[in-house]
CSV table of C-alpha atoms in Angstrom, one decimal:
chain,number,residue,atom,x,y,z
G,1,ARG,CA,-24.0,-82.7,-35.2
G,2,LYS,CA,-25.0,-86.2,-36.4
G,3,GLU,CA,-28.3,-87.3,-37.2
G,4,VAL,CA,-28.8,-89.4,-33.4
G,5,GLU,CA,-26.2,-88.8,-29.8
G,6,GLN,CA,-26.1,-90.3,-26.5
G,7,ASP,CA,-24.4,-89.5,-23.3
G,8,PRO,CA,-20.9,-92.0,-23.7
G,9,GLY,CA,-21.6,-93.4,-20.2
G,10,PRO,CA,-21.5,-96.6,-18.8
G,11,PHE,CA,-23.3,-95.0,-15.9
G,12,ASN,CA,-23.0,-96.7,-12.4
G,13,VAL,CA,-25.5,-95.6,-10.0
G,14,PRO,CA,-26.8,-97.1,-6.4
G,15,GLU,CA,-30.0,-98.5,-6.3
G,16,GLY,CA,-32.4,-96.2,-5.7
G,17,ALA,CA,-30.5,-93.5,-7.6
G,18,THR,CA,-32.1,-90.9,-10.0
G,19,VAL,CA,-30.6,-91.3,-13.2
G,20,ALA,CA,-30.6,-88.8,-16.4
G,21,PHE,CA,-29.7,-90.1,-19.9
G,22,ASN,CA,-30.1,-86.9,-22.9
G,23,CYS,CA,-30.1,-87.2,-26.6
G,24,THR,CA,-29.3,-84.9,-29.3
G,25,TYR,CA,-30.7,-85.5,-32.4
G,26,SER,CA,-30.7,-83.2,-35.9
G,27,ASN,CA,-33.3,-83.5,-38.0
G,28,SER,CA,-35.1,-80.9,-36.7
G,29,ALA,CA,-38.9,-81.4,-38.8
G,30,SER,CA,-38.3,-84.7,-36.6
G,31,GLN,CA,-42.2,-85.7,-34.3
G,32,SER,CA,-41.6,-88.5,-32.9
G,33,PHE,CA,-38.7,-90.4,-30.4
G,34,PHE,CA,-38.2,-93.5,-29.2
G,35,TRP,CA,-36.1,-95.0,-26.0
G,36,TYR,CA,-35.7,-98.7,-26.6
G,37,ARG,CA,-34.0,-100.7,-23.5
G,38,GLN,CA,-31.8,-103.6,-24.7
G,39,ASP,CA,-30.4,-106.3,-22.6
G,40,CYS,CA,-26.7,-108.1,-22.7
G,41,ARG,CA,-27.5,-110.3,-26.3
G,42,LYS,CA,-31.1,-109.3,-26.6
G,43,GLU,CA,-33.1,-107.7,-28.9
G,44,PRO,CA,-34.2,-103.8,-28.1
G,45,LYS,CA,-36.9,-103.8,-26.5
G,46,LEU,CA,-39.7,-100.5,-26.9
G,47,LEU,CA,-39.8,-98.6,-22.9
G,48,MET,CA,-41.4,-95.2,-24.4
G,49,SER,CA,-42.6,-93.4,-26.9
G,50,VAL,CA,-42.2,-89.6,-27.1
G,51,TYR,CA,-44.8,-87.8,-29.7
G,52,SER,CA,-45.0,-84.2,-27.5
G,53,SER,CA,-43.3,-83.1,-24.9
G,54,GLY,CA,-42.9,-85.9,-23.0
G,55,ASN,CA,-44.7,-89.1,-21.5
G,56,GLU,CA,-44.3,-90.7,-18.3
G,57,ASP,CA,-44.8,-93.9,-16.8
G,58,GLY,CA,-44.4,-94.5,-13.6
G,59,ARG,CA,-40.4,-94.5,-12.9
G,60,PHE,CA,-39.2,-94.0,-16.4
G,61,THR,CA,-39.7,-90.0,-17.5
G,62,ALA,CA,-39.2,-89.1,-21.3
G,63,GLN,CA,-38.7,-85.0,-22.0
G,64,LEU,CA,-38.4,-83.5,-25.4
G,65,ASN,CA,-36.7,-79.7,-25.4
G,66,ARG,CA,-37.9,-79.3,-29.3
G,67,ALA,CA,-35.6,-75.9,-29.2
G,68,SER,CA,-32.7,-77.4,-28.3
G,69,GLN,CA,-33.1,-80.8,-30.1
G,70,TYR,CA,-32.7,-82.8,-27.3
G,71,ILE,CA,-34.4,-85.7,-25.0
G,72,SER,CA,-33.8,-87.3,-21.8
G,73,LEU,CA,-34.7,-90.0,-20.2
G,74,LEU,CA,-35.2,-90.0,-16.3
G,75,ILE,CA,-34.9,-92.8,-14.0
G,76,ARG,CA,-36.3,-92.5,-10.5
G,77,ASP,CA,-35.4,-94.8,-7.6
G,78,SER,CA,-33.0,-97.1,-9.8
G,79,LYS,CA,-34.1,-101.0,-9.4
G,80,LEU,CA,-30.8,-103.5,-10.2
G,81,SER,CA,-33.1,-105.1,-13.2
G,82,ASP,CA,-32.7,-101.4,-14.3
G,83,SER,CA,-28.9,-102.2,-15.5
G,84,ALA,CA,-29.1,-102.3,-19.5
G,85,THR,CA,-28.0,-100.3,-22.5
G,86,TYR,CA,-31.0,-97.4,-23.4
G,87,LEU,CA,-31.0,-96.5,-26.7
G,88,CYS,CA,-32.3,-93.0,-28.1
G,89,VAL,CA,-34.0,-93.9,-31.9
G,90,VAL,CA,-34.8,-90.3,-34.0
G,91,PRO,CA,-36.6,-90.7,-37.3
G,92,GLN,CA,-34.0,-90.7,-40.3
G,93,GLN,CA,-33.2,-87.2,-41.8
G,94,ALA,CA,-33.3,-88.1,-45.2
G,95,GLY,CA,-35.3,-91.8,-45.6
G,96,THR,CA,-38.3,-93.2,-43.9
G,97,ALA,CA,-36.3,-95.5,-41.5
G,98,LEU,CA,-35.3,-94.9,-37.9
G,99,ILE,CA,-31.6,-94.8,-36.5
G,100,PHE,CA,-30.2,-95.7,-33.0
G,101,GLY,CA,-28.1,-94.1,-31.2
G,102,LYS,CA,-25.2,-95.8,-29.6
G,103,GLY,CA,-26.3,-96.0,-26.6
G,104,THR,CA,-25.9,-95.4,-22.8
G,105,THR,CA,-25.0,-98.4,-20.4
G,106,LEU,CA,-26.9,-98.2,-17.2
G,107,SER,CA,-25.8,-100.1,-14.4
G,108,VAL,CA,-27.0,-100.1,-11.0
G,109,SER,CA,-25.9,-101.7,-8.0
G,110,SER,CA,-26.7,-102.6,-4.8
P,1,ASP,CA,-47.2,-115.0,-28.8
P,2,ALA,CA,-44.3,-114.1,-30.7
P,3,MET,CA,-45.0,-111.6,-33.0
P,4,VAL,CA,-41.8,-111.5,-34.6
P,5,ILE,CA,-39.2,-114.2,-35.4
P,6,GLN,CA,-36.9,-114.7,-36.4
P,7,ASN,CA,-34.8,-117.9,-38.1
P,8,PRO,CA,-32.6,-119.7,-36.8
P,9,ARG,CA,-31.2,-118.3,-33.5
P,10,TYR,CA,-27.9,-118.7,-34.1
P,11,GLN,CA,-26.0,-119.7,-37.5
P,12,VAL,CA,-22.1,-120.4,-38.2
P,13,THR,CA,-20.7,-120.5,-41.6
P,14,GLN,CA,-17.4,-120.5,-42.9
P,15,PHE,CA,-15.7,-117.5,-44.8
P,16,GLY,CA,-17.3,-117.3,-47.9
P,17,LYS,CA,-20.2,-119.5,-47.8
P,18,PRO,CA,-23.4,-117.8,-48.8
P,19,VAL,CA,-26.0,-117.8,-45.7
P,20,THR,CA,-29.8,-116.8,-45.3
P,21,LEU,CA,-31.6,-115.5,-42.3
P,22,SER,CA,-35.3,-115.7,-42.3
P,23,CYS,CA,-37.5,-113.0,-40.7
P,24,SER,CA,-41.1,-113.7,-40.3
P,25,GLN,CA,-44.2,-111.4,-38.7
P,26,THR,CA,-47.5,-112.4,-37.4
P,27,LEU,CA,-48.2,-108.4,-37.2
P,28,ASN,CA,-49.1,-107.1,-41.0
P,29,HIS,CA,-47.0,-104.7,-40.9
P,30,ASN,CA,-45.8,-102.8,-44.8
P,31,VAL,CA,-42.7,-102.6,-42.9
P,32,MET,CA,-39.8,-104.7,-42.5
P,33,TYR,CA,-36.1,-104.0,-41.3
P,34,TRP,CA,-32.9,-105.8,-41.2
P,35,TYR,CA,-30.2,-104.4,-38.6
P,36,GLN,CA,-26.8,-105.8,-37.6
P,37,GLN,CA,-25.2,-105.3,-34.5
P,38,LYS,CA,-21.7,-106.3,-33.3
P,39,SER,CA,-20.4,-105.9,-29.6
P,40,SER,CA,-21.2,-103.0,-28.3
P,41,GLN,CA,-23.1,-100.7,-30.9
P,42,ALA,CA,-25.8,-99.9,-31.7
P,43,PRO,CA,-27.8,-101.7,-34.3
P,44,LYS,CA,-26.6,-100.6,-37.6
P,45,LEU,CA,-29.6,-100.4,-39.9
P,46,LEU,CA,-28.6,-102.8,-43.8
P,47,PHE,CA,-32.2,-101.8,-45.5
P,48,HIS,CA,-36.1,-101.8,-45.0
P,49,TYR,CA,-38.9,-102.6,-46.9
P,50,TYR,CA,-41.8,-100.2,-47.3
P,51,ASP,CA,-44.2,-102.7,-48.8
P,52,LYS,CA,-42.7,-104.0,-51.3
P,53,ASP,CA,-40.0,-101.1,-52.1
P,54,PHE,CA,-36.7,-102.3,-50.9
P,55,ASN,CA,-34.5,-99.1,-49.4
P,56,ASN,CA,-31.4,-99.6,-49.2
P,57,GLU,CA,-29.1,-98.1,-47.1
P,58,ALA,CA,-25.9,-96.3,-48.6
P,59,ASP,CA,-22.8,-98.0,-47.0
P,60,THR,CA,-24.5,-101.2,-46.9
P,61,PRO,CA,-22.3,-103.7,-48.7
P,62,ASP,CA,-23.3,-105.3,-51.9
P,63,ASN,CA,-22.8,-108.7,-50.5
P,64,PHE,CA,-26.0,-108.0,-48.4
P,65,GLN,CA,-28.7,-108.8,-50.4
P,66,SER,CA,-32.9,-109.1,-49.2
P,67,ARG,CA,-35.9,-110.9,-50.5
P,68,ARG,CA,-39.6,-109.9,-49.1
P,69,PRO,CA,-41.7,-112.3,-50.9
P,70,ASN,CA,-45.3,-111.9,-49.2
P,71,THR,CA,-46.1,-109.2,-46.4
P,72,SER,CA,-44.6,-111.8,-43.9
P,73,PHE,CA,-41.5,-112.8,-44.9
P,74,CYS,CA,-37.9,-111.2,-45.5
P,75,PHE,CA,-35.2,-112.6,-45.6
P,76,LEU,CA,-31.4,-111.4,-46.0
P,77,ASP,CA,-29.0,-112.8,-47.9
P,78,ILE,CA,-24.8,-112.5,-46.9
P,79,ARG,CA,-23.4,-114.0,-50.4
P,80,SER,CA,-20.3,-114.3,-49.2
P,81,PRO,CA,-19.4,-113.8,-45.3
P,82,GLY,CA,-16.3,-112.5,-44.1
P,83,LEU,CA,-15.2,-112.6,-40.5
P,84,GLY,CA,-16.4,-108.7,-40.5
P,85,ASP,CA,-19.9,-110.0,-41.0
P,86,ALA,CA,-20.2,-111.8,-37.4
P,87,ALA,CA,-22.9,-110.1,-35.2
P,88,MET,CA,-26.3,-110.0,-34.6
P,89,TYR,CA,-28.9,-109.3,-37.2
P,90,LEU,CA,-31.9,-108.5,-36.2
P,91,CYS,CA,-35.1,-107.8,-37.6
P,92,ALA,CA,-37.6,-105.3,-37.0
P,93,THR,CA,-41.4,-104.6,-38.3
P,94,SER,CA,-43.5,-101.2,-37.6
P,95,LYS,CA,-47.0,-100.6,-39.0
P,96,ALA,CA,-45.4,-97.4,-41.3
P,97,THR,CA,-43.8,-94.6,-42.0
P,98,SER,CA,-44.0,-91.9,-43.5
P,99,GLY,CA,-40.3,-90.8,-43.6
P,100,GLY,CA,-38.2,-87.3,-42.3
P,101,ALA,CA,-40.8,-86.8,-39.2
P,102,TRP,CA,-43.0,-89.0,-37.9
P,103,ALA,CA,-42.6,-92.7,-37.4
P,104,ASP,CA,-43.8,-95.6,-36.1
P,105,THR,CA,-42.9,-97.8,-33.6
P,106,GLN,CA,-40.6,-100.7,-34.2
P,107,TYR,CA,-40.8,-104.3,-32.8
P,108,PHE,CA,-38.0,-106.6,-32.9
P,109,GLY,CA,-37.2,-110.5,-33.6
P,110,PRO,CA,-34.9,-112.1,-31.0
P,111,GLY,CA,-31.9,-111.9,-33.4
P,112,THR,CA,-29.9,-114.1,-35.6
P,113,ARG,CA,-26.7,-114.5,-34.0
P,114,LEU,CA,-23.8,-115.1,-37.0
P,115,THR,CA,-21.0,-116.3,-36.8
P,116,VAL,CA,-17.8,-116.9,-39.5
P,117,LEU,CA,-14.9,-120.0,-39.0
């Protein structure tokens, strides 16, 4: 299994839809996970941190499944402004840094 | 107020001409990272500093070097840029990292977009 792997995307959804992305990781000892959002030609910005079973912030919910080693990001009531690339980030297995997944592109249309 | 600052935002260099990108932070974070991001790809970690300790990724070419003269500043030197080095270079910082399991949130600068002619 790769250190971090994401749904390939792109996801094209209408406004108001609910969409979910999955991310699998290989380091079973990992205790912290992150979802970043990246807009075109901009830097990644932290969307959500996950340190236990999950986290919720408004329309965004992240869930952690340790047994299957994946984290998911659920976006409810999608807005046009949610269109971006969503990056899953996990601790490096052999090292002290973070590793980024390839990202999942979301396009929300009216 | 910007917390992670990168200069310049856009850099154009010639093939083989050395270039230096800079990053500064006002967060007093221990760890500073350099990532390379090419179009439609995820950021790829080049190396990072934990305090003064330099950690190079195994697949980072020797063409890429880094310096961290103090806590606030970190530089990325590309000794002989090739066409394949054209990319966005992202600097990030975090308070700490303990490795293997726990990791701290990273804060990114706006990036420097490097063009190689």
